[in-house]
Amino acid sequence: EKSRTQDEFARALADDYDEDVTAFAAVMGPGFDLKALPKTAQLFADVRQEEKNAAKLAKNYFKRNRPWIVDPSLKSCAQDDPPQSSYPSGHATMGYAMAVVLAALAPEKAQAIMARASDYAENRLVCAMHYRRDLVASDVLGTTLAAALLTNYCFKQEFDAAKDELRTAHLVAE
C-alpha cells in the first residue's frame, strides 16, 4: 500500500468495477462492444457463470480473511463490501478464465490478452483485496476452468459462433 501511486490505485479501483470481458476492450480494440456482439456476450456470460460458481465453492471452503480485515489500517477498493473470503480471488479467476477463452478466439492478440489478465489480477493486490497466493490460485483455477470449457461440445459451438461474429466485426484475424 505504501508504494502504490494514486494512478495505480485509480486503475485498480476501475478494475474493481469491471467484472466482465469488457476489461479486455482496450486490447481487443474499437468495436469490442458486447451490445453489438450478442453471441460473444453470451459466450462470456457463460464463462462468467462457470468461474463464479467455481470460485464461490473455493471461497466457501477456505474462508480466508481479506487483507483489510486482518489489517484494518489498509485502504482497500471496497471496505464497505461484505468481507467475503479472499482465497481465491473471484476477479482474478474471472480475468484468467476470460483471457484464456479470449486468447483462443484471438490468438494474434494472445500475448496482450494474457498480459492484461495479469495486470487485472495484480490490481487486486493494489486494492488490498487479496494476497499474492490468492492470485496464484486464481490463475490456476481460471486457466483450468477455461481449458475444460474449451473441450466442452456445447461451449465449442458457442465459441465458434462468437469467433464468426468477431471476424465479421473485424476484431479477430480471418
mmCIF file of C-alpha atoms in Angstrom:
data_model
loop_
_atom_site.group_PDB
_atom_site.id
_atom_site.type_symbol
_atom_site.label_atom_id
_atom_site.label_comp_id
_atom_site.label_asym_id
_atom_site.label_seq_id
_atom_site.Cartn_x
_atom_site.Cartn_y
_atom_site.Cartn_z
ATOM 1 C CA GLU A 1 0.000 0.000 0.000
ATOM 2 C CA LYS A 2 2.837 2.389 0.820
ATOM 3 C CA SER A 3 4.393 2.001 -2.627
ATOM 4 C CA ARG A 4 1.243 2.400 -4.738
ATOM 5 C CA THR A 5 0.634 5.644 -6.564
ATOM 6 C CA GLN A 6 -2.687 7.445 -6.848
ATOM 7 C CA ASP A 7 -2.802 6.479 -10.552
ATOM 8 C CA GLU A 8 -2.231 2.805 -9.715
ATOM 9 C CA PHE A 9 -4.994 2.908 -7.127
ATOM 10 C CA ALA A 10 -7.347 4.626 -9.591
ATOM 11 C CA ARG A 11 -6.691 1.896 -12.201
ATOM 12 C CA ALA A 12 -7.188 -0.805 -9.583
ATOM 13 C CA LEU A 13 -10.417 0.819 -8.445
ATOM 14 C CA ALA A 14 -11.669 0.923 -12.062
ATOM 15 C CA ASP A 15 -10.854 -2.779 -12.442
ATOM 16 C CA ASP A 16 -12.727 -3.471 -9.214
ATOM 17 C CA TYR A 17 -15.898 -2.421 -11.049
ATOM 18 C CA ASP A 18 -15.121 -4.228 -14.354
ATOM 19 C CA GLU A 19 -16.335 -7.757 -13.759
ATOM 20 C CA ASP A 20 -16.776 -8.974 -17.312
ATOM 21 C CA VAL A 21 -14.889 -9.360 -20.568
ATOM 22 C CA THR A 22 -15.044 -5.617 -21.205
ATOM 23 C CA ALA A 23 -11.936 -5.462 -19.002
ATOM 24 C CA PHE A 24 -10.158 -6.562 -22.217
ATOM 25 C CA ALA A 25 -11.787 -3.980 -24.510
ATOM 26 C CA ALA A 26 -8.615 -1.911 -24.907
ATOM 27 C CA VAL A 27 -6.718 -4.997 -26.094
ATOM 28 C CA MET A 28 -9.478 -6.064 -28.472
ATOM 29 C CA GLY A 29 -9.766 -2.611 -29.982
ATOM 30 C CA PRO A 30 -12.543 -0.298 -31.116
ATOM 31 C CA GLY A 31 -15.735 -2.139 -31.869
ATOM 32 C CA PHE A 32 -15.490 -4.557 -28.932
ATOM 33 C CA ASP A 33 -18.958 -3.652 -27.719
ATOM 34 C CA LEU A 34 -20.938 -6.530 -26.240
ATOM 35 C CA LYS A 35 -24.230 -4.836 -27.160
ATOM 36 C CA ALA A 36 -23.237 -5.231 -30.811
ATOM 37 C CA LEU A 37 -21.801 -8.735 -30.271
ATOM 38 C CA PRO A 38 -24.611 -10.840 -28.750
ATOM 39 C CA LYS A 39 -23.005 -14.235 -29.414
ATOM 40 C CA THR A 40 -19.757 -13.082 -27.857
ATOM 41 C CA ALA A 41 -21.679 -11.593 -24.938
ATOM 42 C CA GLN A 42 -23.468 -14.922 -24.359
ATOM 43 C CA LEU A 43 -20.231 -16.902 -24.545
ATOM 44 C CA PHE A 44 -18.607 -14.733 -21.894
ATOM 45 C CA ALA A 45 -21.738 -14.675 -19.736
ATOM 46 C CA ASP A 46 -21.411 -18.456 -19.642
ATOM 47 C CA VAL A 47 -17.703 -18.231 -18.766
ATOM 48 C CA ARG A 48 -18.604 -15.764 -16.011
ATOM 49 C CA GLN A 49 -21.234 -18.063 -14.540
ATOM 50 C CA GLU A 50 -18.921 -21.073 -14.552
ATOM 51 C CA GLU A 51 -15.980 -19.253 -12.995
ATOM 52 C CA LYS A 52 -18.239 -17.595 -10.437
ATOM 53 C CA ASN A 53 -19.551 -20.994 -9.327
ATOM 54 C CA ALA A 54 -16.046 -22.467 -9.105
ATOM 55 C CA ALA A 55 -14.597 -19.507 -7.189
ATOM 56 C CA LYS A 56 -17.559 -19.449 -4.804
ATOM 57 C CA LEU A 57 -17.053 -23.117 -3.931
ATOM 58 C CA ALA A 58 -13.389 -22.489 -3.174
ATOM 59 C CA LYS A 59 -14.111 -19.309 -1.197
ATOM 60 C CA ASN A 60 -16.720 -21.123 0.905
ATOM 61 C CA TYR A 61 -14.259 -23.916 1.617
ATOM 62 C CA PHE A 62 -11.189 -21.825 2.510
ATOM 63 C CA LYS A 63 -12.871 -18.812 4.173
ATOM 64 C CA ARG A 64 -9.662 -16.775 4.221
ATOM 65 C CA ASN A 65 -9.915 -13.232 5.612
ATOM 66 C CA ARG A 66 -9.123 -10.392 3.242
ATOM 67 C CA PRO A 67 -6.019 -8.280 3.960
ATOM 68 C CA TRP A 68 -8.063 -5.262 5.055
ATOM 69 C CA ILE A 69 -9.885 -7.459 7.582
ATOM 70 C CA VAL A 70 -6.582 -8.646 9.038
ATOM 71 C CA ASP A 71 -5.158 -5.117 8.976
ATOM 72 C CA PRO A 72 -7.939 -2.501 9.209
ATOM 73 C CA SER A 73 -5.463 0.298 8.530
ATOM 74 C CA LEU A 74 -5.249 -0.772 4.864
ATOM 75 C CA LYS A 75 -7.242 1.307 2.405
ATOM 76 C CA SER A 76 -8.924 -1.114 0.034
ATOM 77 C CA CYS A 77 -11.093 -0.627 -3.011
ATOM 78 C CA ALA A 78 -14.180 -1.978 -1.276
ATOM 79 C CA GLN A 79 -14.097 -1.909 2.513
ATOM 80 C CA ASP A 80 -17.828 -1.288 2.554
ATOM 81 C CA ASP A 81 -18.451 -4.639 0.842
ATOM 82 C CA PRO A 82 -19.256 -7.692 2.942
ATOM 83 C CA PRO A 83 -15.981 -9.362 3.957
ATOM 84 C CA GLN A 84 -16.165 -12.362 1.645
ATOM 85 C CA SER A 85 -13.353 -14.876 1.509
ATOM 86 C CA SER A 86 -10.094 -13.780 -0.055
ATOM 87 C CA TYR A 87 -8.974 -17.166 -1.448
ATOM 88 C CA PRO A 88 -9.145 -17.405 -4.404
ATOM 89 C CA SER A 89 -9.798 -14.022 -5.984
ATOM 90 C CA GLY A 90 -13.082 -14.039 -7.898
ATOM 91 C CA HIS A 91 -11.962 -11.095 -10.025
ATOM 92 C CA ALA A 92 -8.646 -12.730 -10.919
ATOM 93 C CA THR A 93 -10.280 -16.117 -11.566
ATOM 94 C CA MET A 94 -12.676 -14.365 -13.936
ATOM 95 C CA GLY A 95 -9.854 -12.448 -15.581
ATOM 96 C CA TYR A 96 -7.759 -15.528 -16.268
ATOM 97 C CA ALA A 97 -10.717 -17.663 -17.403
ATOM 98 C CA MET A 98 -11.907 -14.981 -19.801
ATOM 99 C CA ALA A 99 -8.370 -14.280 -21.000
ATOM 100 C CA VAL A 100 -7.754 -17.924 -21.928
ATOM 101 C CA VAL A 101 -11.009 -18.112 -23.896
ATOM 102 C CA LEU A 102 -10.438 -14.705 -25.494
ATOM 103 C CA ALA A 103 -6.862 -15.664 -26.426
ATOM 104 C CA ALA A 104 -8.229 -18.792 -28.099
ATOM 105 C CA LEU A 105 -10.645 -16.596 -30.057
ATOM 106 C CA ALA A 106 -7.935 -14.086 -30.977
ATOM 107 C CA PRO A 107 -4.572 -15.909 -30.930
ATOM 108 C CA GLU A 108 -2.932 -12.966 -32.689
ATOM 109 C CA LYS A 109 -3.680 -10.908 -29.546
ATOM 110 C CA ALA A 110 -2.983 -13.687 -27.016
ATOM 111 C CA GLN A 111 0.146 -12.147 -25.538
ATOM 112 C CA ALA A 112 -1.549 -8.788 -24.903
ATOM 113 C CA ILE A 113 -4.688 -10.506 -23.576
ATOM 114 C CA MET A 114 -2.722 -12.587 -21.074
ATOM 115 C CA ALA A 115 -0.674 -9.534 -20.028
ATOM 116 C CA ARG A 116 -3.936 -7.695 -19.348
ATOM 117 C CA ALA A 117 -5.184 -10.641 -17.260
ATOM 118 C CA SER A 118 -2.006 -10.454 -15.200
ATOM 119 C CA ASP A 119 -2.397 -6.674 -14.704
ATOM 120 C CA TYR A 120 -6.057 -7.157 -13.800
ATOM 121 C CA ALA A 121 -5.066 -9.715 -11.157
ATOM 122 C CA GLU A 122 -2.231 -7.537 -9.815
ATOM 123 C CA ASN A 123 -4.748 -4.752 -9.271
ATOM 124 C CA ARG A 124 -6.374 -6.941 -6.635
ATOM 125 C CA LEU A 125 -3.148 -6.546 -4.622
ATOM 126 C CA VAL A 126 -3.116 -2.807 -5.256
ATOM 127 C CA CYS A 127 -6.685 -2.733 -3.937
ATOM 128 C CA ALA A 128 -5.629 -4.588 -0.759
ATOM 129 C CA MET A 129 -8.362 -7.110 -1.509
ATOM 130 C CA HIS A 130 -6.100 -10.170 -1.844
ATOM 131 C CA TYR A 131 -2.798 -11.794 -1.052
ATOM 132 C CA ARG A 132 -0.319 -12.990 -3.697
ATOM 133 C CA ARG A 133 -1.301 -16.653 -3.176
ATOM 134 C CA ASP A 134 -4.941 -15.786 -3.824
ATOM 135 C CA LEU A 135 -3.894 -14.595 -7.280
ATOM 136 C CA VAL A 136 -1.729 -17.638 -7.971
ATOM 137 C CA ALA A 137 -4.659 -19.893 -7.098
ATOM 138 C CA SER A 138 -6.942 -17.783 -9.282
ATOM 139 C CA ASP A 139 -4.600 -18.138 -12.255
ATOM 140 C CA VAL A 140 -4.660 -21.926 -11.892
ATOM 141 C CA LEU A 141 -8.425 -22.091 -11.300
ATOM 142 C CA GLY A 142 -9.356 -19.713 -14.131
ATOM 143 C CA THR A 143 -6.984 -21.305 -16.628
ATOM 144 C CA THR A 144 -8.085 -24.842 -15.748
ATOM 145 C CA LEU A 145 -11.749 -23.878 -15.962
ATOM 146 C CA ALA A 146 -11.297 -22.226 -19.370
ATOM 147 C CA ALA A 147 -9.348 -25.224 -20.695
ATOM 148 C CA ALA A 148 -12.175 -27.525 -19.597
ATOM 149 C CA LEU A 149 -14.805 -25.282 -21.194
ATOM 150 C CA LEU A 150 -12.885 -25.237 -24.470
ATOM 151 C CA THR A 151 -13.224 -29.037 -24.655
ATOM 152 C CA ASN A 152 -16.981 -28.987 -23.995
ATOM 153 C CA TYR A 153 -19.044 -29.673 -27.141
ATOM 154 C CA CYS A 154 -21.835 -27.176 -26.369
ATOM 155 C CA PHE A 155 -19.361 -24.489 -25.353
ATOM 156 C CA LYS A 156 -17.361 -25.130 -28.531
ATOM 157 C CA GLN A 157 -20.476 -24.400 -30.600
ATOM 158 C CA GLU A 158 -20.946 -21.095 -28.775
ATOM 159 C CA PHE A 159 -17.225 -20.397 -29.188
ATOM 160 C CA ASP A 160 -17.387 -20.955 -32.962
ATOM 161 C CA ALA A 161 -20.414 -18.645 -33.275
ATOM 162 C CA ALA A 162 -18.620 -15.943 -31.259
ATOM 163 C CA LYS A 163 -15.484 -16.332 -33.383
ATOM 164 C CA ASP A 164 -17.542 -15.850 -36.558
ATOM 165 C CA GLU A 165 -19.170 -12.776 -35.031
ATOM 166 C CA LEU A 166 -15.784 -11.314 -34.049
ATOM 167 C CA ARG A 167 -14.394 -11.998 -37.537
ATOM 168 C CA THR A 168 -17.360 -10.228 -39.128
ATOM 169 C CA ALA A 169 -16.707 -7.263 -36.820
ATOM 170 C CA HIS A 170 -13.025 -7.320 -37.862
ATOM 171 C CA LEU A 171 -11.907 -7.814 -34.278
ATOM 172 C CA VAL A 172 -10.021 -11.079 -34.884
ATOM 173 C CA ALA A 173 -7.956 -12.349 -37.791
ATOM 174 C CA GLU A 174 -9.606 -14.302 -40.591
#
